[in-house]
Coordinates of C-alpha atoms in Angstrom, one line a residue:
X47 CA 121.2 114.2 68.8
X48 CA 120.2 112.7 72.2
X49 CA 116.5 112.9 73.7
X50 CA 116.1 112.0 77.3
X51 CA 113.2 111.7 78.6
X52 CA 112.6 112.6 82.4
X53 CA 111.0 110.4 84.7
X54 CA 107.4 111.7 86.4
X55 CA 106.3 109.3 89.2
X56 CA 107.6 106.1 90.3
X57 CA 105.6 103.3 92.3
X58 CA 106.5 100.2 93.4
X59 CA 104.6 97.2 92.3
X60 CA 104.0 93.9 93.5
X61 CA 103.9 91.1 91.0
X62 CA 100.4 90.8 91.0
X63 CA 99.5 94.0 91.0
X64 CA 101.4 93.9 88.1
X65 CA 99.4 91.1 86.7
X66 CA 96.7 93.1 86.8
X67 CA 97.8 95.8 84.8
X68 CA 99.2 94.0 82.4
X69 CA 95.9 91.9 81.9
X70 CA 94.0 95.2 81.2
X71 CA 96.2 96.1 78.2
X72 CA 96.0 92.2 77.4
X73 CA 92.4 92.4 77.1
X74 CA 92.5 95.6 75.5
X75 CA 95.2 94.1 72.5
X76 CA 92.7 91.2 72.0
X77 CA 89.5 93.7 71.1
X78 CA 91.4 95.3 68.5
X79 CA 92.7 93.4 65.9
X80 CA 95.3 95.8 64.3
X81 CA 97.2 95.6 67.7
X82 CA 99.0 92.5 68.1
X83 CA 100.7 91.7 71.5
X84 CA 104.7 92.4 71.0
X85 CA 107.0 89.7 72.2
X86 CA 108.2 91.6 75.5
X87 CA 105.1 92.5 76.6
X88 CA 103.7 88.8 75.7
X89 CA 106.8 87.5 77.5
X90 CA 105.8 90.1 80.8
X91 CA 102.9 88.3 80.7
X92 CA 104.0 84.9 80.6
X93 CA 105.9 86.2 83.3
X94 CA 103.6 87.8 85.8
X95 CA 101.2 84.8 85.6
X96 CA 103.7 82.4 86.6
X97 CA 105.0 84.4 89.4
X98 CA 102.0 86.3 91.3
X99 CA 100.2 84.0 93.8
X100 CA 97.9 86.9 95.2
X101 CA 95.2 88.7 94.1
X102 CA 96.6 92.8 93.5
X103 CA 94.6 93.7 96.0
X104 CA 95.8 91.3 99.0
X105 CA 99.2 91.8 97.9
X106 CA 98.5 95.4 98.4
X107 CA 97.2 94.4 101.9
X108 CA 100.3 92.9 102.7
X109 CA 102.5 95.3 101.8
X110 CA 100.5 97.9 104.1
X111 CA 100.8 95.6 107.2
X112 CA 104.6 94.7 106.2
X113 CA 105.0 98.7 106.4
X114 CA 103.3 99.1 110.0
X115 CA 106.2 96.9 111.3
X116 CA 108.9 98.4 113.1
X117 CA 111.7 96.1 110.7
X118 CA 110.2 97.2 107.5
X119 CA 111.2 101.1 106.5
X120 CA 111.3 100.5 103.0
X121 CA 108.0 100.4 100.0
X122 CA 110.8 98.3 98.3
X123 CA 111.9 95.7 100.9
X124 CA 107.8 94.9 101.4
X125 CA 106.9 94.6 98.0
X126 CA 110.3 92.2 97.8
X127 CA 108.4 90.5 101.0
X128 CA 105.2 90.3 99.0
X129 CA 106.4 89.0 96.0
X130 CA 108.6 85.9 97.0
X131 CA 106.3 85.0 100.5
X132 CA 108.7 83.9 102.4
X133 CA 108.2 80.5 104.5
X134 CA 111.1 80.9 107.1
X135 CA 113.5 83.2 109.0
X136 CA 116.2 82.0 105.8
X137 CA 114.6 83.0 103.5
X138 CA 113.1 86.1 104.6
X139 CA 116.8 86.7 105.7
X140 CA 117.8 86.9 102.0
X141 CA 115.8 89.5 101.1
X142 CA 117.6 91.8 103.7
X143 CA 121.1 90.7 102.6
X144 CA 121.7 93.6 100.9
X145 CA 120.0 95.9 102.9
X146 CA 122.5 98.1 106.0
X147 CA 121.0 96.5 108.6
X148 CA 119.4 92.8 110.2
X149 CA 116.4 92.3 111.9
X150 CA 116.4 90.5 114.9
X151 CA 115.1 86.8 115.6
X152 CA 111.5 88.4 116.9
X153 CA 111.5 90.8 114.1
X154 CA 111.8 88.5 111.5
X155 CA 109.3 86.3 113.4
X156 CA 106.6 89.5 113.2
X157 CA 107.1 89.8 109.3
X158 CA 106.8 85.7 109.1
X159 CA 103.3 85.8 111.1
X160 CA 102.0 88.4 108.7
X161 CA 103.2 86.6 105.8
X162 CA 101.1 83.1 106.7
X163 CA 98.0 85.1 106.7
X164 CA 98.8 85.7 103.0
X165 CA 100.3 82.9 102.0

């Protein structure tokens, strides 16, 4: 017997917005003593708090400016954007490696501008 379960919403989050969750239930583990933090979710943590350098909230920000870009169609490609920061037209140019299509020089040159106000 086989039970699937069925999948209600999906969101995209940035790294520290997902630091922020994962704080919450964190906190939450710590007030009650019965509850002990499992090893995956410990290691998410771990995780998470190496990796976010924004607050949620201006990562947030950043994804709604990458989005009001002509270049940027995709929730996924900004988060990707506002996860790893990227410093120059390289690396920014990996992140659309595996999209269909390239931005040009100025494009890229947009998304880096809104990136140093972030980063």
């Amino acid at each position: 017997m086989t039970i699937f379960k069925e999948t209600v919403d999906e969101e995209f989050l940035t790294v520290s917005e997902a630091r922020d969750l994962l704080a919450d239930v964190e906190a939450e583990r710590a007030a009650d003593e019965e509850r002990e933090l499992r090893y995956e979710l410990a290691r998410a943590v771990e995780h998470v708090n190496r990796f976010a350098v924004l607050e949620g909230e201006e990562s947030r920000e950043l994804v709604a400016e990458l989005l009001e870009l002509d270049g940027i169609d995709e929730t996924e490609t900004a988060v990707k954007i506002a996860d790893l920061l990227p410093r120059n037209r390289d690396e920014l140019r990996a992140v659309f490696a595996q999209e269909r299509y390239a931005l040009s020089g100025d494009e890229l040159d947009d998304v880096l501008d809104v990136v140093v106000k972030y980063a």
